[in-house]
């Protein structure tokens, strides 16, 4: 945390300098040749300046078309230095000029060409022909800026909040602090149903409530739906701080309920609030924020206040340990595979193997590994590791299909092309691979990366919806994800043999609906003979669970084949 503290102090020192000489720092933002960061440039509104680099290899005629088209939507400043640009437009012959941190659009003047894995790896966002400049360029630039803003905004909001919390605690190390994380639930649904303007108003309203209640307290905004409030507790002891935190959270929820009256539309907008107390729950700002974020990770149907438990603190210790060792574990191949067999329901023949991650020598939940890769930015590296090792195993077996769990946020163009490249290199048929989409995937992530998922489907990969029935978003996923397979969650399976008739009928209706879609049904988590019989009776195509087999290691799998 020392480095974080230094960054925070440097940031505050810079803010003080700005206060002394604001005109200097204002000119830094507006001066065309200034050194404002790429992130600052990309987060500007459309009517503000967009720095663009156009290669000298582009003809004068095409240069004029580019500038004229973009000036309809942006305030353009053409820079001669590629490193200072927001977006670089290059000719086909200049691929080697592409810099890792320079978002680029490749302009080809003679022939039509699609983005391929090689171009995507180099950071090329789109390919445009001369004749398509007027039709496609402005849309492509808008899409690129939107994509980059989304990638940067959440991580920047979290880092900025962390630095603020860390600096405030550093001032009063011997004090007790209350940290609240406040999340607007069902935010993705609000965006889809009522539009971005409504969702933005609700976000602003929430921030205003926190400022009104918190007063001079520290308010951090991690994203449009997630906020952090830090307040020095009135009393030092843990119990008093907890009571004060609960009272504060209840006031926030009560004030927020007025939003239902502020708009004519009836919408359910609960708040999920997580509470942590410094130094009792943790004496590190980063761990405190991770703890409260974990408390509010799931949307709720009603407003809820949650507190950090001893079990959570133990798990957080494990996650911090994972974060510290993850990159090295990947390099040293300490992440191993286990395989959950999936059987054809009618014949009970082994048909597919679901890939599960294990950490060598450690009892660590695979979900914690995946969460750690997301926090640390190592998701792409882990996905590459998984597919390379999976292909090596497939070459030894060449018999069954394999399924890999991925989150929709993982399926960027770059990741999709990386997967395709790996399969091609090892000669593994895409038809032997199934991508299971995590039930935790959010609606906006599904919509944004759906075209990339379709690319995998088009080359022959199977697509599955994982844990169907475990979340409210299951129906949305069924409608939007181009799936071949639906995996019914254990929660539905338990209803099949319930003593309550309503639960049994509900489970049967789920099977009936899925059969109507024409998709293959995999029933997960079968632990009893009765559950197996009912699953087959209701039309399951494939089954898996501890009744049939526990996960097996690579050596056991290979011995089965030989």
Coordinates of C-alpha atoms in Angstrom, one line a residue:
X1 CA 0.0 0.0 0.0
X2 CA 3.0 2.3 0.2
X3 CA 2.9 2.9 -3.5
X4 CA -0.8 3.8 -3.4
X5 CA -0.1 6.3 -0.6
X6 CA 2.6 8.0 -2.6
X7 CA 0.3 8.3 -5.6
X8 CA -2.4 9.8 -3.5
X9 CA 0.1 12.3 -2.0
X10 CA 1.3 13.2 -5.4
X11 CA -2.2 13.7 -6.6
X12 CA -3.1 16.0 -3.7
X13 CA 0.1 18.0 -4.1
X14 CA -0.9 18.5 -7.8
X15 CA -4.4 19.6 -6.8
X16 CA -2.8 22.2 -4.4
X17 CA -0.6 23.5 -7.3
X18 CA -3.7 23.8 -9.5
X19 CA -5.4 25.9 -6.8
X20 CA -2.5 28.3 -6.7
X21 CA -2.2 28.7 -10.5
X22 CA -5.5 27.4 -12.1
X23 CA -4.8 29.2 -15.4
X24 CA -1.7 27.0 -16.0
X25 CA -3.6 23.8 -15.6
X26 CA -6.6 25.0 -17.5
X27 CA -4.3 25.8 -20.5
X28 CA -2.8 22.3 -20.2
X29 CA -6.3 20.8 -20.9
X30 CA -7.0 23.1 -23.9
X31 CA -3.6 23.7 -25.5
X32 CA -3.5 21.4 -28.6
X33 CA 0.2 20.5 -28.0
X34 CA -0.3 20.0 -24.2
X35 CA 0.2 16.7 -22.5
X36 CA -3.3 15.9 -21.4
X37 CA -3.7 12.2 -21.0
X38 CA -5.4 9.9 -23.6
X39 CA -8.0 9.0 -21.0
X40 CA -8.9 12.6 -20.5
X41 CA -9.2 13.1 -24.2
X42 CA -11.4 10.1 -24.7
X43 CA -13.7 11.0 -21.8
X44 CA -14.7 14.4 -23.3
X45 CA -18.1 15.1 -24.8
X46 CA -18.6 15.1 -28.6
X47 CA -18.5 18.9 -28.8
X48 CA -15.0 19.0 -27.3
X49 CA -11.7 18.4 -29.0
X50 CA -10.8 15.0 -30.5
X51 CA -7.1 14.7 -31.4
X52 CA -6.6 12.7 -34.5
X53 CA -3.5 11.5 -36.4
X54 CA -3.9 10.9 -40.1
X55 CA -0.9 9.3 -41.9
X56 CA 0.8 11.1 -44.7
X57 CA 0.3 7.9 -46.7
X58 CA -3.4 8.8 -46.9
X59 CA -4.2 10.7 -50.0
X60 CA -5.2 14.4 -49.8
X61 CA -8.7 13.5 -51.2
X62 CA -9.3 10.9 -48.5
X63 CA -7.8 13.1 -45.8
X64 CA -10.3 15.8 -46.7
X65 CA -13.2 13.3 -46.6
X66 CA -12.1 12.1 -43.2
X67 CA -11.8 15.5 -41.7
X68 CA -15.1 16.7 -43.2
X69 CA -17.0 13.6 -42.0
X70 CA -15.6 13.7 -38.5
X71 CA -16.0 17.4 -38.1
X72 CA -19.8 16.9 -38.3
X73 CA -19.7 15.0 -35.0
X74 CA -16.5 16.1 -33.2
X75 CA -14.3 19.2 -32.7
X76 CA -11.2 18.0 -34.5
X77 CA -7.6 18.8 -33.9
X78 CA -5.2 17.1 -36.3
X79 CA -2.0 16.3 -34.5
X80 CA 1.3 15.3 -36.3
X81 CA 2.4 13.1 -33.4
X82 CA 0.8 9.7 -33.2
X83 CA 1.5 9.3 -29.5
X84 CA -0.6 12.4 -28.7
X85 CA -3.6 11.3 -30.7
X86 CA -6.8 9.8 -29.4
X87 CA -7.2 7.9 -32.7
X88 CA -4.8 7.2 -35.4
X89 CA -5.9 6.5 -39.0
X90 CA -3.2 4.6 -40.9
X91 CA -2.7 3.2 -44.4
X92 CA -2.6 -0.5 -45.0
X93 CA 1.2 -0.4 -45.4
X94 CA 1.8 1.1 -41.9
X95 CA 0.6 -1.7 -39.6
X96 CA 4.1 -1.7 -37.9
X97 CA 3.4 1.9 -36.9
X98 CA 0.6 0.9 -34.6
X99 CA 1.4 1.5 -30.9
X100 CA 0.0 -0.6 -28.1
X101 CA -1.7 2.3 -26.4
X102 CA -2.9 4.1 -29.6
X103 CA -6.5 3.1 -30.6
X104 CA -6.3 2.8 -34.4
X105 CA -8.6 2.5 -37.4
X106 CA -6.9 1.1 -40.5
X107 CA -8.0 2.8 -43.7
X108 CA -7.5 0.7 -46.9
X109 CA -7.9 2.6 -50.1
X110 CA -8.2 -0.1 -52.7
X111 CA -9.8 -3.3 -51.4
X112 CA -12.3 -4.5 -48.8
X113 CA -10.8 -6.3 -45.9
X114 CA -12.1 -7.7 -42.6
X115 CA -10.5 -7.5 -39.2
X116 CA -8.5 -10.7 -38.7
X117 CA -6.7 -12.0 -35.6
X118 CA -3.3 -10.5 -36.7
X119 CA -4.8 -7.0 -37.0
X120 CA -6.8 -7.3 -33.8
X121 CA -3.7 -8.4 -31.9
X122 CA -2.0 -5.2 -33.1
X123 CA -4.8 -3.1 -31.7
X124 CA -6.6 -2.3 -35.0
X125 CA -10.2 -1.5 -34.2
X126 CA -11.8 -1.4 -37.7
X127 CA -11.0 -1.6 -41.4
X128 CA -12.5 1.0 -43.8
X129 CA -12.3 1.4 -47.5
X130 CA -12.1 4.7 -49.3
X131 CA -15.6 4.4 -50.6
X132 CA -17.0 3.7 -47.1
X133 CA -15.5 6.8 -45.4
X134 CA -18.7 8.7 -45.5
X135 CA -20.9 5.7 -44.5
X136 CA -18.8 4.0 -41.9
X137 CA -16.0 6.2 -40.4
X138 CA -18.0 8.4 -38.0
X139 CA -19.9 5.4 -36.6
X140 CA -16.6 3.4 -36.2
X141 CA -15.0 6.3 -34.3
X142 CA -18.0 6.7 -32.0
X143 CA -18.0 2.9 -31.3
X144 CA -14.3 3.0 -30.5
X145 CA -14.6 5.9 -28.2
X146 CA -17.6 4.4 -26.4
X147 CA -15.7 1.1 -26.0
X148 CA -12.6 2.7 -24.6
X149 CA -14.6 5.0 -22.3
X150 CA -16.4 2.0 -20.8
X151 CA -13.2 0.0 -20.3
X152 CA -11.5 2.9 -18.6
X153 CA -14.3 4.5 -16.5
X154 CA -14.9 1.7 -14.0
X155 CA -11.3 1.0 -13.3
X156 CA -10.5 4.7 -13.1
X157 CA -13.4 5.3 -10.7
X158 CA -12.2 2.4 -8.5
X159 CA -8.6 3.6 -8.4
X160 CA -9.6 7.2 -7.7
X161 CA -11.9 6.1 -4.9
X162 CA -9.2 3.9 -3.4
X163 CA -6.7 6.7 -3.4
X164 CA -9.2 9.1 -1.7
X165 CA -10.1 6.5 1.0
X166 CA -6.5 5.7 1.6
X167 CA -5.5 9.3 1.9
X168 CA -8.3 10.1 4.3
X169 CA -7.5 7.1 6.6
X170 CA -3.8 8.0 6.5
X171 CA -4.6 11.3 8.1
X172 CA -6.3 9.7 11.1
X173 CA -4.9 6.2 11.5
X174 CA -6.1 6.0 15.1
X175 CA -9.7 6.9 14.3
X176 CA -12.6 4.5 13.5
X177 CA -14.2 4.9 10.0
X178 CA -17.4 3.8 8.5
X179 CA -17.2 2.7 4.8
X180 CA -20.4 2.2 2.9
X181 CA -20.7 0.9 -0.7
X182 CA -24.0 1.8 -2.3
X183 CA -25.2 0.0 -5.4
X184 CA -28.3 0.8 -7.5
X185 CA -29.9 -2.6 -8.3
X186 CA -31.4 -3.6 -11.6
X187 CA -29.5 -0.7 -13.3
X188 CA -29.0 -2.6 -16.5
X189 CA -32.7 -3.2 -16.7
X190 CA -33.3 0.5 -16.2
X191 CA -31.0 1.4 -19.1
X192 CA -32.7 -1.2 -21.4
X193 CA -36.3 -0.4 -20.4
X194 CA -36.2 3.4 -19.8
X195 CA -33.1 4.6 -21.7
X196 CA -29.7 6.1 -20.8
X197 CA -31.1 9.5 -19.9
X198 CA -33.4 8.0 -17.2
X199 CA -30.5 5.8 -15.8
X200 CA -28.2 8.8 -15.7
X201 CA -30.8 10.9 -13.8
X202 CA -31.2 8.1 -11.2
X203 CA -27.4 7.9 -10.9
X204 CA -27.1 11.6 -10.3
X205 CA -30.0 11.5 -7.9
X206 CA -28.2 8.8 -5.9
X207 CA -25.0 10.8 -5.8
X208 CA -26.9 13.9 -4.6
X209 CA -28.6 11.9 -1.8
X210 CA -25.2 10.7 -0.6
X211 CA -23.7 14.2 -0.6
X212 CA -26.8 15.6 1.2
X213 CA -26.6 12.9 3.9
X214 CA -22.8 12.7 4.0
X215 CA -22.2 16.4 4.0
X216 CA -18.4 17.0 3.9
X217 CA -17.7 13.2 4.1
X218 CA -15.8 11.5 1.3
X219 CA -18.0 10.4 -1.6
X220 CA -16.4 8.2 -4.3
X221 CA -18.1 7.2 -7.6
X222 CA -16.8 3.8 -8.9
X223 CA -19.4 3.6 -11.7
X224 CA -22.8 5.0 -12.7
X225 CA -24.4 2.5 -10.4
X226 CA -21.9 2.1 -7.5
X227 CA -20.8 4.7 -4.9
X228 CA -18.6 4.7 -1.8
X229 CA -19.1 6.9 1.3
X230 CA -16.4 7.2 4.0
X231 CA -17.3 8.8 7.3
X232 CA -15.3 9.1 10.6
X233 CA -17.4 7.3 13.3
X234 CA -18.6 9.4 16.2
X235 CA -17.5 6.7 18.7
X236 CA -14.4 4.6 18.5
X237 CA -15.7 1.2 19.5
X238 CA -16.9 -1.4 17.0
X239 CA -20.5 -1.8 18.2
X240 CA -21.2 1.9 18.2
X241 CA -19.7 2.3 14.8
X242 CA -21.9 -0.5 13.5
X243 CA -25.1 1.1 14.9
X244 CA -24.1 4.5 13.4
X245 CA -23.4 2.8 10.0
X246 CA -26.8 1.0 10.0
X247 CA -28.6 4.3 10.9
X248 CA -26.8 6.1 8.0
X249 CA -27.6 3.3 5.5
X250 CA -31.3 3.4 6.5
X251 CA -31.4 7.1 6.0
X252 CA -29.9 6.7 2.5
X253 CA -32.5 4.0 1.6
X254 CA -35.4 6.1 3.0
X255 CA -34.4 9.2 1.0
X256 CA -33.8 7.0 -2.1
X257 CA -37.4 5.7 -1.9
X258 CA -38.6 9.1 -2.9
X259 CA -37.3 8.4 -6.4
X260 CA -40.4 6.3 -6.9
X261 CA -42.5 9.5 -6.5
X262 CA -40.1 11.6 -8.6
X263 CA -41.0 9.8 -11.8
X264 CA -44.4 8.8 -13.2
X265 CA -43.2 5.4 -14.3
X266 CA -43.4 2.6 -11.8
X267 CA -40.0 1.1 -11.5
X268 CA -38.5 -1.0 -8.8
X269 CA -35.1 0.5 -7.8
X270 CA -33.7 -1.0 -4.6
X271 CA -30.4 -0.1 -3.1
X272 CA -27.9 -2.7 -2.0
X273 CA -25.6 -1.3 0.8
X274 CA -22.5 -2.9 2.1
X275 CA -20.9 -1.8 5.4
X276 CA -17.3 -2.2 6.7
X277 CA -15.6 -0.6 9.7
X278 CA -12.0 0.5 9.8
X279 CA -9.8 -0.8 11.4
X280 CA -11.9 -3.7 12.8
X281 CA -12.9 -5.4 9.4
X282 CA -9.5 -4.4 7.9
X283 CA -6.8 -1.8 8.3
X284 CA -6.2 -1.5 4.6
X285 CA -8.2 0.7 2.3
X286 CA -8.0 -1.7 -0.7
X287 CA -9.3 -4.7 1.4
X288 CA -12.1 -2.6 2.9
X289 CA -13.3 -1.6 -0.6
X290 CA -13.1 -5.2 -1.8
X291 CA -15.1 -6.4 1.2
X292 CA -18.0 -3.9 0.7
X293 CA -18.0 -4.6 -3.0
X294 CA -18.4 -8.3 -2.4
X295 CA -21.4 -7.6 -0.1
X296 CA -23.2 -5.8 -2.9
X297 CA -22.1 -8.0 -5.8
X298 CA -25.6 -9.4 -6.5
X299 CA -28.7 -7.3 -7.3
X300 CA -31.6 -7.7 -4.9
X301 CA -35.4 -7.3 -5.3
X302 CA -35.6 -5.2 -2.1
X303 CA -33.3 -2.7 -0.5
X304 CA -30.7 -4.4 1.7
X305 CA -28.0 -3.6 4.2
X306 CA -25.2 -6.2 4.7
X307 CA -22.2 -6.3 7.1
X308 CA -18.8 -7.9 6.8
X309 CA -18.6 -11.4 8.5
X310 CA -15.6 -13.3 9.9
X311 CA -16.0 -15.8 7.0
X312 CA -15.8 -13.0 4.5
X313 CA -12.6 -11.7 6.1
X314 CA -11.0 -15.1 5.8
X315 CA -12.0 -15.5 2.2
X316 CA -10.7 -12.0 1.5
X317 CA -7.4 -13.0 2.9
X318 CA -7.3 -15.9 0.5
X319 CA -8.3 -13.6 -2.4
X320 CA -5.5 -11.1 -1.6
X321 CA -3.1 -14.1 -1.5
X322 CA -4.4 -15.1 -5.0
X323 CA -3.9 -11.6 -6.3
X324 CA -0.4 -11.5 -5.1
X325 CA 0.5 -14.9 -6.6
X326 CA -1.8 -15.3 -9.7
X327 CA 0.5 -14.1 -12.4
X328 CA 3.4 -16.3 -11.2
X329 CA 1.0 -19.3 -10.8
X330 CA 0.0 -19.0 -14.4
X331 CA 3.7 -18.8 -15.6
X332 CA 4.7 -21.8 -13.4
X333 CA 1.6 -23.8 -14.5
X334 CA 0.3 -24.2 -10.9
X335 CA -3.3 -23.8 -12.2
X336 CA -4.4 -27.3 -13.0
X337 CA -7.5 -28.8 -14.7
X338 CA -10.2 -31.1 -13.3
X339 CA -13.0 -32.4 -15.6
X340 CA -16.7 -32.9 -14.8
X341 CA -18.0 -35.7 -17.0
X342 CA -21.3 -35.0 -18.9
X343 CA -23.3 -38.1 -20.0
X344 CA -25.8 -38.6 -22.7
X345 CA -29.1 -39.2 -20.8
X346 CA -30.5 -42.1 -22.8
X347 CA -27.3 -44.2 -23.2
X348 CA -25.2 -42.9 -20.2
X349 CA -22.2 -42.7 -22.5
X350 CA -19.6 -40.0 -21.8
X351 CA -20.0 -37.2 -24.3
X352 CA -18.5 -34.0 -22.9
X353 CA -16.1 -32.8 -20.2
X354 CA -16.6 -29.5 -18.4
X355 CA -13.2 -27.9 -17.6
X356 CA -12.7 -26.8 -14.0
X357 CA -9.8 -24.8 -12.6
X358 CA -7.7 -26.0 -9.6
X359 CA -4.8 -24.3 -7.8
X360 CA -2.0 -26.9 -7.2
X361 CA -1.3 -27.4 -3.5
X362 CA -4.1 -25.0 -2.4
X363 CA -7.8 -25.5 -1.4
X364 CA -9.1 -22.5 -3.3
X365 CA -12.6 -21.9 -4.8
X366 CA -12.4 -21.6 -8.6
X367 CA -14.8 -18.7 -8.4
X368 CA -12.2 -16.8 -6.3
X369 CA -9.6 -17.5 -9.0
X370 CA -11.8 -16.0 -11.7
X371 CA -12.7 -13.0 -9.6
X372 CA -9.0 -12.4 -8.9
X373 CA -8.2 -12.5 -12.6
X374 CA -10.9 -9.9 -13.2
X375 CA -9.7 -7.6 -10.4
X376 CA -6.0 -7.9 -11.5
X377 CA -6.6 -7.5 -15.3
X378 CA -5.2 -11.0 -16.0
X379 CA -8.4 -12.4 -17.6
X380 CA -7.0 -12.5 -21.1
X381 CA -3.8 -14.1 -19.9
X382 CA -5.8 -16.8 -18.0
X383 CA -8.0 -17.5 -21.0
X384 CA -5.0 -18.0 -23.2
X385 CA -3.5 -20.3 -20.6
X386 CA -6.7 -22.4 -20.4
X387 CA -7.1 -22.8 -24.1
X388 CA -3.4 -23.6 -24.8
X389 CA -3.4 -26.3 -22.1
X390 CA -6.9 -27.6 -23.2
X391 CA -5.7 -28.0 -26.8
X392 CA -2.6 -29.9 -25.6
X393 CA -4.9 -32.3 -23.6
X394 CA -7.3 -32.6 -26.6
X395 CA -4.4 -33.7 -28.8
X396 CA -3.8 -36.7 -26.5
X397 CA -7.5 -37.7 -26.4
X398 CA -9.2 -36.6 -29.6
X399 CA -12.4 -38.1 -28.5
X400 CA -14.8 -35.9 -26.5
X401 CA -16.1 -32.4 -26.5
X402 CA -14.8 -30.0 -23.9
X403 CA -16.7 -27.0 -22.4
X404 CA -15.1 -23.9 -20.9
X405 CA -16.8 -21.4 -18.6
X406 CA -16.5 -17.7 -19.7
X407 CA -18.1 -14.5 -18.7
X408 CA -19.6 -12.3 -21.5
X409 CA -17.3 -9.5 -20.4
X410 CA -14.4 -11.7 -21.5
X411 CA -15.5 -12.1 -25.1
X412 CA -13.9 -9.0 -26.6
X413 CA -12.8 -9.1 -30.2
X414 CA -9.2 -9.5 -29.2
X415 CA -10.0 -12.5 -26.9
X416 CA -12.2 -14.2 -29.5
X417 CA -9.4 -13.9 -32.2
X418 CA -6.9 -15.2 -29.6
X419 CA -9.1 -18.3 -29.0
X420 CA -9.5 -18.9 -32.8
X421 CA -5.7 -18.5 -33.3
X422 CA -5.0 -21.1 -30.6
X423 CA -7.4 -23.6 -31.9
X424 CA -6.1 -23.2 -35.4
X425 CA -2.5 -23.5 -34.3
X426 CA -3.1 -26.8 -32.4
X427 CA -5.5 -28.1 -35.1
X428 CA -8.4 -28.5 -32.7
X429 CA -11.8 -28.5 -34.4
X430 CA -14.0 -25.7 -33.0
X431 CA -16.9 -28.2 -33.2
X432 CA -15.3 -30.0 -30.2
X433 CA -15.4 -26.9 -28.0
X434 CA -18.4 -25.5 -26.1
X435 CA -18.4 -22.0 -24.5
X436 CA -20.5 -21.9 -21.3
X437 CA -21.7 -18.4 -20.6
X438 CA -21.7 -17.5 -16.9
X439 CA -25.0 -16.7 -15.2
X440 CA -23.2 -13.7 -13.7
X441 CA -23.0 -12.0 -17.1
X442 CA -24.8 -8.7 -17.1
X443 CA -27.3 -7.6 -19.7
X444 CA -25.2 -4.8 -21.1
X445 CA -22.2 -7.1 -21.4
X446 CA -24.3 -9.6 -23.3
X447 CA -25.6 -7.0 -25.7
X448 CA -22.2 -5.5 -26.3
X449 CA -20.3 -8.7 -26.9
X450 CA -23.0 -10.8 -28.6
X451 CA -21.5 -10.2 -32.1
X452 CA -18.2 -11.7 -30.9
X453 CA -20.0 -14.7 -29.5
X454 CA -21.7 -15.2 -32.8
X455 CA -18.3 -15.3 -34.5
X456 CA -17.4 -18.3 -32.4
X457 CA -20.7 -19.9 -33.1
X458 CA -20.2 -19.3 -36.9
X459 CA -16.9 -21.3 -36.9
X460 CA -18.7 -24.3 -35.3
X461 CA -18.3 -23.8 -31.5
X462 CA -21.3 -24.8 -29.4
X463 CA -22.7 -22.1 -27.0
X464 CA -24.3 -23.0 -23.7
X465 CA -26.1 -20.9 -21.1
X466 CA -24.8 -22.0 -17.7
X467 CA -26.8 -22.3 -14.4
X468 CA -30.2 -21.5 -16.0
X469 CA -32.8 -20.7 -13.4
X470 CA -30.3 -19.4 -10.8
X471 CA -30.8 -15.7 -11.5
X472 CA -33.6 -13.3 -12.6
X473 CA -31.7 -12.6 -15.8
X474 CA -32.0 -16.2 -17.1
X475 CA -34.9 -15.4 -19.4
X476 CA -33.0 -12.4 -20.8
X477 CA -30.0 -14.7 -21.5
X478 CA -32.3 -17.3 -23.1
X479 CA -33.6 -14.7 -25.5
X480 CA -30.3 -12.9 -26.3
X481 CA -27.6 -15.5 -26.2
X482 CA -27.5 -17.6 -29.4
X483 CA -27.2 -20.8 -27.4
X484 CA -27.3 -24.5 -28.6
X485 CA -27.4 -25.8 -25.1
X486 CA -29.1 -24.8 -21.8
X487 CA -27.7 -26.1 -18.5
X488 CA -30.4 -26.3 -15.8
X489 CA -29.2 -25.2 -12.4
X490 CA -29.1 -27.4 -9.3
X491 CA -31.8 -25.1 -7.7
X492 CA -34.3 -26.2 -10.3
X493 CA -33.2 -29.9 -10.1
X494 CA -33.9 -29.9 -6.3
X495 CA -37.6 -29.0 -7.1
X496 CA -38.0 -32.1 -9.2
X497 CA -38.3 -34.3 -6.1
X498 CA -39.8 -31.7 -3.7
X499 CA -42.6 -32.6 -1.4
X500 CA -44.3 -29.3 -2.5
X501 CA -46.4 -29.8 -5.6
X502 CA -46.0 -26.1 -6.6
X503 CA -42.2 -26.5 -6.8
X504 CA -42.5 -29.7 -8.8
X505 CA -44.8 -28.1 -11.3
X506 CA -42.5 -25.1 -11.5
X507 CA -39.6 -27.3 -12.4
X508 CA -41.6 -29.2 -14.9
X509 CA -42.7 -25.9 -16.6
X510 CA -39.0 -24.9 -16.9
X511 CA -38.3 -28.2 -18.8
X512 CA -41.4 -27.7 -21.0
X513 CA -40.3 -24.2 -21.9
X514 CA -36.7 -25.2 -22.7
X515 CA -37.9 -28.1 -24.9
X516 CA -40.0 -25.6 -26.8
X517 CA -36.9 -23.6 -27.7
X518 CA -35.4 -26.6 -29.5
X519 CA -32.1 -26.3 -27.5
X520 CA -30.4 -29.3 -26.0
X521 CA -30.9 -29.6 -22.2
X522 CA -28.1 -30.4 -19.8
X523 CA -29.2 -31.1 -16.2
X524 CA -26.5 -30.1 -13.7
X525 CA -25.9 -31.2 -10.1
X526 CA -27.7 -34.5 -10.0
X527 CA -27.2 -36.2 -6.6
X528 CA -30.1 -38.6 -6.3
X529 CA -31.5 -41.4 -8.4
X530 CA -34.9 -39.8 -8.3
X531 CA -33.5 -36.6 -9.7
X532 CA -31.9 -38.5 -12.6
X533 CA -35.1 -40.4 -13.4
X534 CA -37.2 -37.2 -13.4
X535 CA -34.7 -35.3 -15.5
X536 CA -34.7 -38.1 -18.2
X537 CA -38.5 -38.3 -18.0
X538 CA -38.8 -34.5 -18.6
X539 CA -36.6 -34.6 -21.7
X540 CA -33.0 -34.0 -20.5
X541 CA -30.5 -34.7 -23.4
X542 CA -27.4 -34.8 -21.1
X543 CA -26.9 -35.1 -17.3
X544 CA -24.0 -34.5 -14.9
X545 CA -23.5 -34.5 -11.1
X546 CA -21.9 -36.3 -8.2
X547 CA -24.3 -39.2 -8.5
X548 CA -22.7 -40.0 -11.8
X549 CA -19.2 -38.9 -11.3
X550 CA -17.1 -36.5 -9.3
X551 CA -14.6 -34.2 -11.1
X552 CA -11.6 -36.2 -12.3
X553 CA -8.0 -35.1 -12.8
X554 CA -6.0 -35.1 -16.1
X555 CA -4.1 -38.3 -15.2
X556 CA -7.3 -40.1 -14.4
X557 CA -8.9 -38.9 -17.6
X558 CA -5.9 -40.1 -19.7
X559 CA -6.0 -43.5 -17.9
X560 CA -9.7 -43.9 -18.8
X561 CA -8.9 -43.4 -22.4
X562 CA -6.0 -45.8 -22.6

